[in-house]
Amino acid sequence: MTAKPRPIRKAVFPVAGLGTRFLPATKAVPKEMLTIVDRPVIQHVVDEAKAAGIEHFIFVTGRNKGVIEDHFDTAYELERTLADRGKRSELEALQREVPGAGQASFTRQQAPLGLGHAVWCARDIVGDEPFALLLPDMLHHADRPCLAEMIEAYNQHGGNHIAVAPVPEDQTHQYGIVGVAARDAKVSRITSMVEKPPRGTAPSNLHITGRYILQPEIFDLLATQQRGAGGEIQLTDSMITMAKNSGQPFHAVRFDGAIYDCGSKIGFLMANVAYAMERPDLAPLLKAGIKKLM
Ligand code: G1P
């Protein structure tokens, strides 16, 4: 009998990016703190991790990202004021969101050297155990959260898992792309990976959506990873080496929900509309408002 895979307790959130696509909004406010309806983007992604049973939240931050730490901390004066005014439900809702003592860690990526480098910055906090990685720009919207589905697949197969979804062929050069053994299966063995393939060379149209479960050996490879696509230290390049050299299996978990790239203006706007449409307090007014605008 094969041993049960080690549990996934920790999740890494790389939040050091500058958000240049959103200037001037992101001059003083981190892009991860822009709101989708009334919750910051990063809160939605932490919610996804929580729903999958993650216990420790590791944020790789950078300069001007201090408010992300504040957001995941107690706000004493605000809570005191809510209590004094008898706003119990608002107070409880706020308190529920704060990770417990020791359940959130913050480390800094001092220079923007790429996703692979950002993940490597978390190595000592993750330690020697498999972990989840969630890229906060990419909101995954579905009844069953993406990471929960991935952990289910991981518990069955062990190894490494990457969420994938189809993109139009003319967009494959913007993403990490994987080739898989069984195109239509929910979970399939990955046969090839490439970061941002030049147009016309992608092994498939399945892109890496920004959710990963990785074994800790990835950190050894990231430590020596050369710069790749875009002159950055790429996570995908280290995953390729790991799959090749260690024989560690990589599985693709196909995500069937909606994905909103909140690092782009249109993705951000669409996410706001989609999430608001699910809110009984907002949907009717929003629909009427949009109809009027059209
Ligand atoms: C990163 C990954 C890429 C993935 C993408 C998803 O790229 O390197 O493999 O497809 O996130 O958003 P980036 O968006 O940082 O260029």
mmCIF file of C-alpha atoms and ligand atoms in Angstrom:
data_model
loop_
_atom_site.group_PDB
_atom_site.id
_atom_site.type_symbol
_atom_site.label_atom_id
_atom_site.label_comp_id
_atom_site.label_asym_id
_atom_site.label_seq_id
_atom_site.Cartn_x
_atom_site.Cartn_y
_atom_site.Cartn_z
ATOM 1 C CA MET A 1 0.000 0.000 0.000
ATOM 2 C CA THR A 2 1.347 3.475 -0.849
ATOM 3 C CA ALA A 3 1.764 5.879 2.061
ATOM 4 C CA LYS A 4 -0.850 8.611 2.453
ATOM 5 C CA PRO A 5 0.521 11.921 1.071
ATOM 6 C CA ARG A 6 1.605 14.413 3.715
ATOM 7 C CA PRO A 7 -1.111 16.996 4.489
ATOM 8 C CA ILE A 8 -1.092 20.453 2.895
ATOM 9 C CA ARG A 9 -1.134 22.855 5.848
ATOM 10 C CA LYS A 10 0.564 25.950 4.457
ATOM 11 C CA ALA A 11 -0.168 28.258 1.547
ATOM 12 C CA VAL A 12 2.100 30.847 -0.047
ATOM 13 C CA PHE A 13 0.716 34.071 -1.552
ATOM 14 C CA PRO A 14 3.203 36.091 -3.640
ATOM 15 C CA VAL A 15 2.038 39.695 -3.188
ATOM 16 C CA ALA A 16 5.169 41.693 -4.005
ATOM 17 C CA GLY A 17 4.156 42.706 -7.562
ATOM 18 C CA LEU A 18 4.142 46.432 -8.360
ATOM 19 C CA GLY A 19 0.743 46.567 -10.064
ATOM 20 C CA THR A 20 1.951 48.863 -12.842
ATOM 21 C CA ARG A 21 -1.005 47.877 -15.027
ATOM 22 C CA PHE A 22 -3.273 49.611 -12.508
ATOM 23 C CA LEU A 23 -1.546 52.943 -12.007
ATOM 24 C CA PRO A 24 -2.429 55.427 -10.650
ATOM 25 C CA ALA A 25 -4.796 53.322 -8.463
ATOM 26 C CA THR A 26 -1.858 51.263 -7.194
ATOM 27 C CA LYS A 27 0.510 54.145 -6.470
ATOM 28 C CA ALA A 28 -0.164 54.037 -2.721
ATOM 29 C CA VAL A 29 -2.524 51.025 -2.482
ATOM 30 C CA PRO A 30 -1.279 47.494 -3.219
ATOM 31 C CA LYS A 31 -3.117 45.909 -6.162
ATOM 32 C CA GLU A 32 -4.072 43.007 -3.888
ATOM 33 C CA MET A 33 -6.087 45.447 -1.756
ATOM 34 C CA LEU A 34 -8.301 46.658 -4.615
ATOM 35 C CA THR A 35 -11.810 45.444 -3.890
ATOM 36 C CA ILE A 36 -14.012 42.934 -5.613
ATOM 37 C CA VAL A 37 -17.375 44.194 -4.343
ATOM 38 C CA ASP A 38 -16.478 44.777 -0.673
ATOM 39 C CA ARG A 39 -13.586 42.385 -0.091
ATOM 40 C CA PRO A 40 -9.990 42.959 -1.182
ATOM 41 C CA VAL A 41 -8.755 40.643 -3.938
ATOM 42 C CA ILE A 42 -6.306 39.017 -1.499
ATOM 43 C CA GLN A 43 -9.116 38.252 0.952
ATOM 44 C CA HIS A 44 -10.996 36.290 -1.713
ATOM 45 C CA VAL A 45 -7.886 34.194 -2.365
ATOM 46 C CA VAL A 46 -7.220 33.620 1.341
ATOM 47 C CA ASP A 47 -10.882 32.547 1.636
ATOM 48 C CA GLU A 48 -10.243 29.944 -1.079
ATOM 49 C CA ALA A 49 -7.248 28.606 0.859
ATOM 50 C CA LYS A 50 -9.210 28.542 4.126
ATOM 51 C CA ALA A 51 -12.038 26.626 2.459
ATOM 52 C CA ALA A 52 -9.454 24.015 1.437
ATOM 53 C CA GLY A 53 -8.319 23.563 5.052
ATOM 54 C CA ILE A 54 -5.110 25.644 4.957
ATOM 55 C CA GLU A 55 -3.899 26.549 8.456
ATOM 56 C CA HIS A 56 -0.902 28.815 7.828
ATOM 57 C CA PHE A 57 -0.890 31.761 5.411
ATOM 58 C CA ILE A 58 2.487 32.938 4.131
ATOM 59 C CA PHE A 59 2.635 36.266 2.310
ATOM 60 C CA VAL A 60 5.671 37.221 0.249
ATOM 61 C CA THR A 61 5.378 40.996 0.292
ATOM 62 C CA GLY A 62 7.490 43.934 -0.833
ATOM 63 C CA ARG A 63 7.795 47.678 -0.341
ATOM 64 C CA ASN A 64 4.511 49.577 0.181
ATOM 65 C CA LYS A 65 2.581 46.410 1.028
ATOM 66 C CA GLY A 66 2.245 47.063 4.757
ATOM 67 C CA VAL A 67 -1.540 47.416 4.635
ATOM 68 C CA ILE A 68 -1.818 43.747 3.663
ATOM 69 C CA GLU A 69 -0.325 42.911 7.077
ATOM 70 C CA ASP A 70 -2.724 45.338 8.731
ATOM 71 C CA HIS A 71 -5.658 43.791 6.904
ATOM 72 C CA PHE A 72 -4.904 40.380 8.407
ATOM 73 C CA ASP A 73 -4.411 41.765 11.919
ATOM 74 C CA THR A 74 -6.706 42.938 14.699
ATOM 75 C CA ALA A 75 -7.802 46.576 14.255
ATOM 76 C CA TYR A 76 -8.148 47.508 17.905
ATOM 77 C CA GLU A 77 -9.625 51.011 17.581
ATOM 78 C CA LEU A 78 -12.091 50.008 14.889
ATOM 79 C CA GLU A 79 -13.214 46.957 16.859
ATOM 80 C CA ARG A 80 -13.595 49.041 20.048
ATOM 81 C CA THR A 81 -15.732 51.560 18.142
ATOM 82 C CA LEU A 82 -17.938 48.839 16.626
ATOM 83 C CA ALA A 83 -18.373 47.292 20.083
ATOM 84 C CA ASP A 84 -19.276 50.665 21.644
ATOM 85 C CA ARG A 85 -21.875 51.244 18.950
ATOM 86 C CA GLY A 86 -23.388 47.793 19.434
ATOM 87 C CA LYS A 87 -22.487 46.669 15.901
ATOM 88 C CA ARG A 88 -22.059 43.065 16.940
ATOM 89 C CA SER A 89 -22.457 41.306 13.604
ATOM 90 C CA GLU A 90 -19.986 43.638 11.833
ATOM 91 C CA LEU A 91 -17.537 43.136 14.689
ATOM 92 C CA GLU A 92 -17.856 39.361 14.614
ATOM 93 C CA ALA A 93 -17.488 39.289 10.836
ATOM 94 C CA LEU A 94 -14.249 41.293 11.091
ATOM 95 C CA GLN A 95 -12.858 39.117 13.866
ATOM 96 C CA ARG A 96 -13.646 35.891 11.999
ATOM 97 C CA GLU A 97 -11.396 36.964 9.134
ATOM 98 C CA VAL A 98 -8.257 37.464 11.190
ATOM 99 C CA PRO A 99 -5.936 34.430 11.145
ATOM 100 C CA GLY A 100 -5.243 33.010 14.600
ATOM 101 C CA ALA A 101 -2.049 33.746 16.523
ATOM 102 C CA GLY A 102 0.939 32.436 14.553
ATOM 103 C CA GLN A 103 -1.162 31.475 11.515
ATOM 104 C CA ALA A 104 0.023 34.291 9.249
ATOM 105 C CA SER A 105 3.636 34.969 8.276
ATOM 106 C CA PHE A 106 5.109 37.739 6.177
ATOM 107 C CA THR A 107 8.436 37.814 4.408
ATOM 108 C CA ARG A 108 9.767 40.242 1.830
ATOM 109 C CA GLN A 109 11.005 39.821 -1.693
ATOM 110 C CA GLN A 110 13.443 42.739 -1.874
ATOM 111 C CA ALA A 111 13.837 42.777 -5.661
ATOM 112 C CA PRO A 112 11.293 41.885 -8.397
ATOM 113 C CA LEU A 113 13.231 38.930 -9.814
ATOM 114 C CA GLY A 114 10.242 36.813 -10.803
ATOM 115 C CA LEU A 115 7.675 34.364 -9.457
ATOM 116 C CA GLY A 116 10.253 31.611 -8.880
ATOM 117 C CA HIS A 117 12.313 33.948 -6.732
ATOM 118 C CA ALA A 118 9.226 35.112 -4.783
ATOM 119 C CA VAL A 119 8.326 31.505 -3.942
ATOM 120 C CA TRP A 120 11.932 30.779 -2.932
ATOM 121 C CA CYS A 121 11.731 33.678 -0.439
ATOM 122 C CA ALA A 122 9.180 31.601 1.524
ATOM 123 C CA ARG A 123 11.418 28.515 1.836
ATOM 124 C CA ASP A 124 12.283 28.807 5.522
ATOM 125 C CA ILE A 125 8.701 29.468 6.573
ATOM 126 C CA VAL A 126 7.363 26.563 4.520
ATOM 127 C CA GLY A 127 10.150 24.230 5.660
ATOM 128 C CA ASP A 128 10.294 20.595 4.615
ATOM 129 C CA GLU A 129 6.660 19.925 3.735
ATOM 130 C CA PRO A 130 4.424 20.098 0.652
ATOM 131 C CA PHE A 131 2.568 23.389 0.309
ATOM 132 C CA ALA A 132 -0.025 25.239 -1.741
ATOM 133 C CA LEU A 133 0.762 28.289 -3.849
ATOM 134 C CA LEU A 134 -1.948 30.724 -4.920
ATOM 135 C CA LEU A 135 -1.322 33.653 -7.269
ATOM 136 C CA PRO A 136 -3.641 36.371 -5.969
ATOM 137 C CA ASP A 137 -4.200 38.126 -9.321
ATOM 138 C CA MET A 138 -6.125 35.112 -10.567
ATOM 139 C CA LEU A 139 -9.550 34.795 -8.952
ATOM 140 C CA HIS A 140 -10.980 31.294 -9.381
ATOM 141 C CA HIS A 141 -14.742 31.422 -9.105
ATOM 142 C CA ALA A 142 -16.722 28.194 -8.684
ATOM 143 C CA ASP A 143 -19.091 26.457 -6.289
ATOM 144 C CA ARG A 144 -16.291 24.115 -5.293
ATOM 145 C CA PRO A 145 -13.123 26.146 -4.635
ATOM 146 C CA CYS A 146 -10.213 25.286 -6.928
ATOM 147 C CA LEU A 147 -7.692 24.519 -4.181
ATOM 148 C CA ALA A 148 -10.132 22.179 -2.403
ATOM 149 C CA GLU A 149 -10.489 20.184 -5.636
ATOM 150 C CA MET A 150 -6.723 20.077 -6.003
ATOM 151 C CA ILE A 151 -6.157 18.833 -2.464
ATOM 152 C CA GLU A 152 -8.707 16.103 -3.095
ATOM 153 C CA ALA A 153 -6.724 15.026 -6.186
ATOM 154 C CA TYR A 154 -3.454 15.332 -4.249
ATOM 155 C CA ASN A 155 -4.741 13.088 -1.460
ATOM 156 C CA GLN A 156 -5.403 10.451 -4.093
ATOM 157 C CA HIS A 157 -2.251 10.761 -6.208
ATOM 158 C CA GLY A 158 0.394 12.552 -4.091
ATOM 159 C CA GLY A 159 3.212 14.419 -5.879
ATOM 160 C CA ASN A 160 2.703 17.862 -7.406
ATOM 161 C CA HIS A 161 -0.483 19.361 -8.800
ATOM 162 C CA ILE A 162 -1.151 22.336 -11.059
ATOM 163 C CA ALA A 163 -4.562 23.783 -11.911
ATOM 164 C CA VAL A 164 -5.086 24.220 -15.643
ATOM 165 C CA ALA A 165 -7.808 25.532 -17.952
ATOM 166 C CA PRO A 166 -8.076 26.082 -21.710
ATOM 167 C CA VAL A 167 -7.281 29.486 -23.209
ATOM 168 C CA PRO A 168 -7.749 30.664 -26.806
ATOM 169 C CA GLU A 169 -4.760 29.599 -28.953
ATOM 170 C CA ASP A 170 -3.772 33.226 -29.592
ATOM 171 C CA GLN A 171 -3.184 33.739 -25.843
ATOM 172 C CA THR A 172 -0.981 30.730 -25.028
ATOM 173 C CA HIS A 173 2.190 32.861 -25.266
ATOM 174 C CA GLN A 174 1.066 34.838 -22.190
ATOM 175 C CA TYR A 175 1.041 31.870 -19.784
ATOM 176 C CA GLY A 176 2.717 28.707 -18.594
ATOM 177 C CA ILE A 177 1.340 25.901 -20.784
ATOM 178 C CA VAL A 178 1.198 22.161 -20.063
ATOM 179 C CA GLY A 179 0.820 19.085 -22.230
ATOM 180 C CA VAL A 180 -1.176 16.256 -20.603
ATOM 181 C CA ALA A 181 -1.607 12.507 -21.097
ATOM 182 C CA ALA A 182 -5.427 12.577 -21.127
ATOM 183 C CA ARG A 183 -6.806 15.820 -22.575
ATOM 184 C CA ASP A 184 -10.331 15.554 -21.226
ATOM 185 C CA ALA A 185 -9.715 13.983 -17.818
ATOM 186 C CA LYS A 186 -10.321 16.014 -14.648
ATOM 187 C CA VAL A 187 -6.901 14.929 -13.352
ATOM 188 C CA SER A 188 -4.182 13.944 -15.781
ATOM 189 C CA ARG A 189 -0.456 13.316 -15.725
ATOM 190 C CA ILE A 190 1.525 16.275 -17.110
ATOM 191 C CA THR A 191 3.821 15.270 -19.973
ATOM 192 C CA SER A 192 5.394 18.647 -20.758
ATOM 193 C CA MET A 193 5.507 22.221 -19.462
ATOM 194 C CA VAL A 194 6.750 25.467 -20.942
ATOM 195 C CA GLU A 195 6.671 29.065 -19.703
ATOM 196 C CA LYS A 196 5.297 31.584 -22.183
ATOM 197 C CA PRO A 197 5.956 29.604 -25.386
ATOM 198 C CA PRO A 198 6.468 31.685 -28.538
ATOM 199 C CA ARG A 199 3.306 31.857 -30.662
ATOM 200 C CA GLY A 200 2.550 28.647 -32.518
ATOM 201 C CA THR A 201 4.811 26.423 -30.371
ATOM 202 C CA ALA A 202 2.586 25.611 -27.349
ATOM 203 C CA PRO A 203 2.140 21.879 -26.595
ATOM 204 C CA SER A 204 -1.602 22.479 -25.937
ATOM 205 C CA ASN A 205 -3.982 25.290 -25.013
ATOM 206 C CA LEU A 206 -4.075 24.337 -21.318
ATOM 207 C CA HIS A 207 -2.645 27.198 -19.282
ATOM 208 C CA ILE A 208 -1.362 27.201 -15.729
ATOM 209 C CA THR A 209 -4.019 29.174 -13.885
ATOM 210 C CA GLY A 210 -2.097 30.137 -10.742
ATOM 211 C CA ARG A 211 -2.891 27.369 -8.236
ATOM 212 C CA TYR A 212 -0.224 24.812 -7.330
ATOM 213 C CA ILE A 213 0.542 22.072 -4.812
ATOM 214 C CA LEU A 214 4.276 21.568 -4.672
ATOM 215 C CA GLN A 215 6.755 19.325 -2.891
ATOM 216 C CA PRO A 216 9.434 21.164 -0.901
ATOM 217 C CA GLU A 217 12.259 19.891 -3.175
ATOM 218 C CA ILE A 218 11.236 22.747 -5.496
ATOM 219 C CA PHE A 219 13.145 25.157 -3.218
ATOM 220 C CA ASP A 220 16.520 23.473 -3.944
ATOM 221 C CA LEU A 221 15.924 23.970 -7.658
ATOM 222 C CA LEU A 222 14.714 27.552 -7.274
ATOM 223 C CA ALA A 223 17.919 28.345 -5.373
ATOM 224 C CA THR A 224 19.973 27.832 -8.543
ATOM 225 C CA GLN A 225 17.374 28.614 -11.204
ATOM 226 C CA GLN A 226 18.681 30.747 -14.082
ATOM 227 C CA ARG A 227 16.558 33.561 -15.469
ATOM 228 C CA GLY A 228 14.061 32.397 -18.093
ATOM 229 C CA ALA A 229 11.180 33.969 -20.025
ATOM 230 C CA GLY A 230 11.067 37.761 -19.648
ATOM 231 C CA GLY A 231 14.472 37.731 -17.901
ATOM 232 C CA GLU A 232 12.801 36.507 -14.684
ATOM 233 C CA ILE A 233 13.442 33.520 -12.414
ATOM 234 C CA GLN A 234 10.544 31.326 -13.480
ATOM 235 C CA LEU A 235 8.789 28.792 -11.262
ATOM 236 C CA THR A 236 7.812 26.773 -14.329
ATOM 237 C CA ASP A 237 11.489 26.229 -15.267
ATOM 238 C CA SER A 238 12.222 24.707 -11.847
ATOM 239 C CA MET A 239 9.103 22.527 -12.081
ATOM 240 C CA ILE A 240 10.327 21.236 -15.453
ATOM 241 C CA THR A 241 13.711 20.316 -13.947
ATOM 242 C CA MET A 242 12.056 18.686 -10.957
ATOM 243 C CA ALA A 243 9.797 16.559 -13.156
ATOM 244 C CA LYS A 244 12.770 15.528 -15.313
ATOM 245 C CA ASN A 245 15.434 14.895 -12.686
ATOM 246 C CA SER A 246 13.587 13.615 -9.651
ATOM 247 C CA GLY A 247 10.887 11.663 -11.459
ATOM 248 C CA GLN A 248 8.363 13.396 -9.194
ATOM 249 C CA PRO A 249 4.926 13.183 -10.796
ATOM 250 C CA PHE A 250 3.157 16.376 -11.835
ATOM 251 C CA HIS A 251 -0.611 16.269 -12.343
ATOM 252 C CA ALA A 252 -2.871 18.774 -14.043
ATOM 253 C CA VAL A 253 -6.201 19.395 -12.330
ATOM 254 C CA ARG A 254 -8.625 20.903 -14.778
ATOM 255 C CA PHE A 255 -10.526 23.854 -13.340
ATOM 256 C CA ASP A 256 -13.983 24.273 -14.845
ATOM 257 C CA GLY A 257 -15.110 27.483 -13.130
ATOM 258 C CA ALA A 258 -14.564 31.088 -14.186
ATOM 259 C CA ILE A 259 -11.147 32.724 -13.865
ATOM 260 C CA TYR A 260 -10.736 36.495 -13.591
ATOM 261 C CA ASP A 261 -7.278 37.983 -14.031
ATOM 262 C CA CYS A 262 -7.610 40.860 -11.586
ATOM 263 C CA GLY A 263 -4.190 42.162 -12.629
ATOM 264 C CA SER A 264 -5.914 43.327 -15.836
ATOM 265 C CA LYS A 265 -8.547 46.039 -15.920
ATOM 266 C CA ILE A 266 -11.112 44.014 -17.808
ATOM 267 C CA GLY A 267 -10.640 40.954 -15.565
ATOM 268 C CA PHE A 268 -11.015 43.139 -12.494
ATOM 269 C CA LEU A 269 -14.198 44.789 -13.789
ATOM 270 C CA MET A 270 -15.711 41.450 -14.847
ATOM 271 C CA ALA A 271 -14.947 39.953 -11.434
ATOM 272 C CA ASN A 272 -16.735 42.822 -9.734
ATOM 273 C CA VAL A 273 -19.811 42.301 -11.889
ATOM 274 C CA ALA A 274 -19.785 38.502 -11.484
ATOM 275 C CA TYR A 275 -19.365 38.574 -7.699
ATOM 276 C CA ALA A 276 -21.939 41.351 -7.282
ATOM 277 C CA MET A 277 -24.449 39.390 -9.381
ATOM 278 C CA GLU A 278 -24.367 36.688 -6.712
ATOM 279 C CA ARG A 279 -25.283 39.109 -3.957
ATOM 280 C CA PRO A 280 -29.022 39.365 -3.300
ATOM 281 C CA ASP A 281 -28.503 42.854 -1.834
ATOM 282 C CA LEU A 282 -26.821 44.103 -5.033
ATOM 283 C CA ALA A 283 -27.854 41.982 -8.031
ATOM 284 C CA PRO A 284 -31.259 43.579 -8.829
ATOM 285 C CA LEU A 285 -29.919 47.138 -8.581
ATOM 286 C CA LEU A 286 -26.806 46.270 -10.571
ATOM 287 C CA LYS A 287 -28.817 44.621 -13.344
ATOM 288 C CA ALA A 288 -31.128 47.611 -13.566
ATOM 289 C CA GLY A 289 -28.161 49.995 -13.535
ATOM 290 C CA ILE A 290 -26.305 48.151 -16.297
ATOM 291 C CA LYS A 291 -29.467 47.965 -18.427
ATOM 292 C CA LYS A 292 -29.785 51.739 -18.156
ATOM 293 C CA LEU A 293 -26.144 52.227 -19.199
ATOM 294 C CA MET A 294 -26.456 49.988 -22.237
HETATM 295 C C1 G1P B 1 2.630 33.273 -13.871
HETATM 296 C C2 G1P B 1 3.191 31.891 -14.204
HETATM 297 C C3 G1P B 1 2.484 31.301 -15.412
HETATM 298 C C4 G1P B 1 0.984 31.279 -15.172
HETATM 299 C C5 G1P B 1 0.488 32.682 -14.796
HETATM 300 C C6 G1P B 1 -0.982 32.660 -14.385
HETATM 301 O O1 G1P B 1 2.971 34.157 -14.914
HETATM 302 O O2 G1P B 1 4.578 32.008 -14.421
HETATM 303 O O3 G1P B 1 2.949 30.007 -15.655
HETATM 304 O O4 G1P B 1 0.322 30.812 -16.315
HETATM 305 O O5 G1P B 1 1.234 33.220 -13.686
HETATM 306 O O6 G1P B 1 -1.408 33.964 -14.172
HETATM 307 P P1 G1P B 1 2.863 35.761 -14.748
HETATM 308 O O7 G1P B 1 1.403 36.099 -14.797
HETATM 309 O O8 G1P B 1 3.474 36.082 -13.425
HETATM 310 O O9 G1P B 1 3.626 36.334 -15.899
#
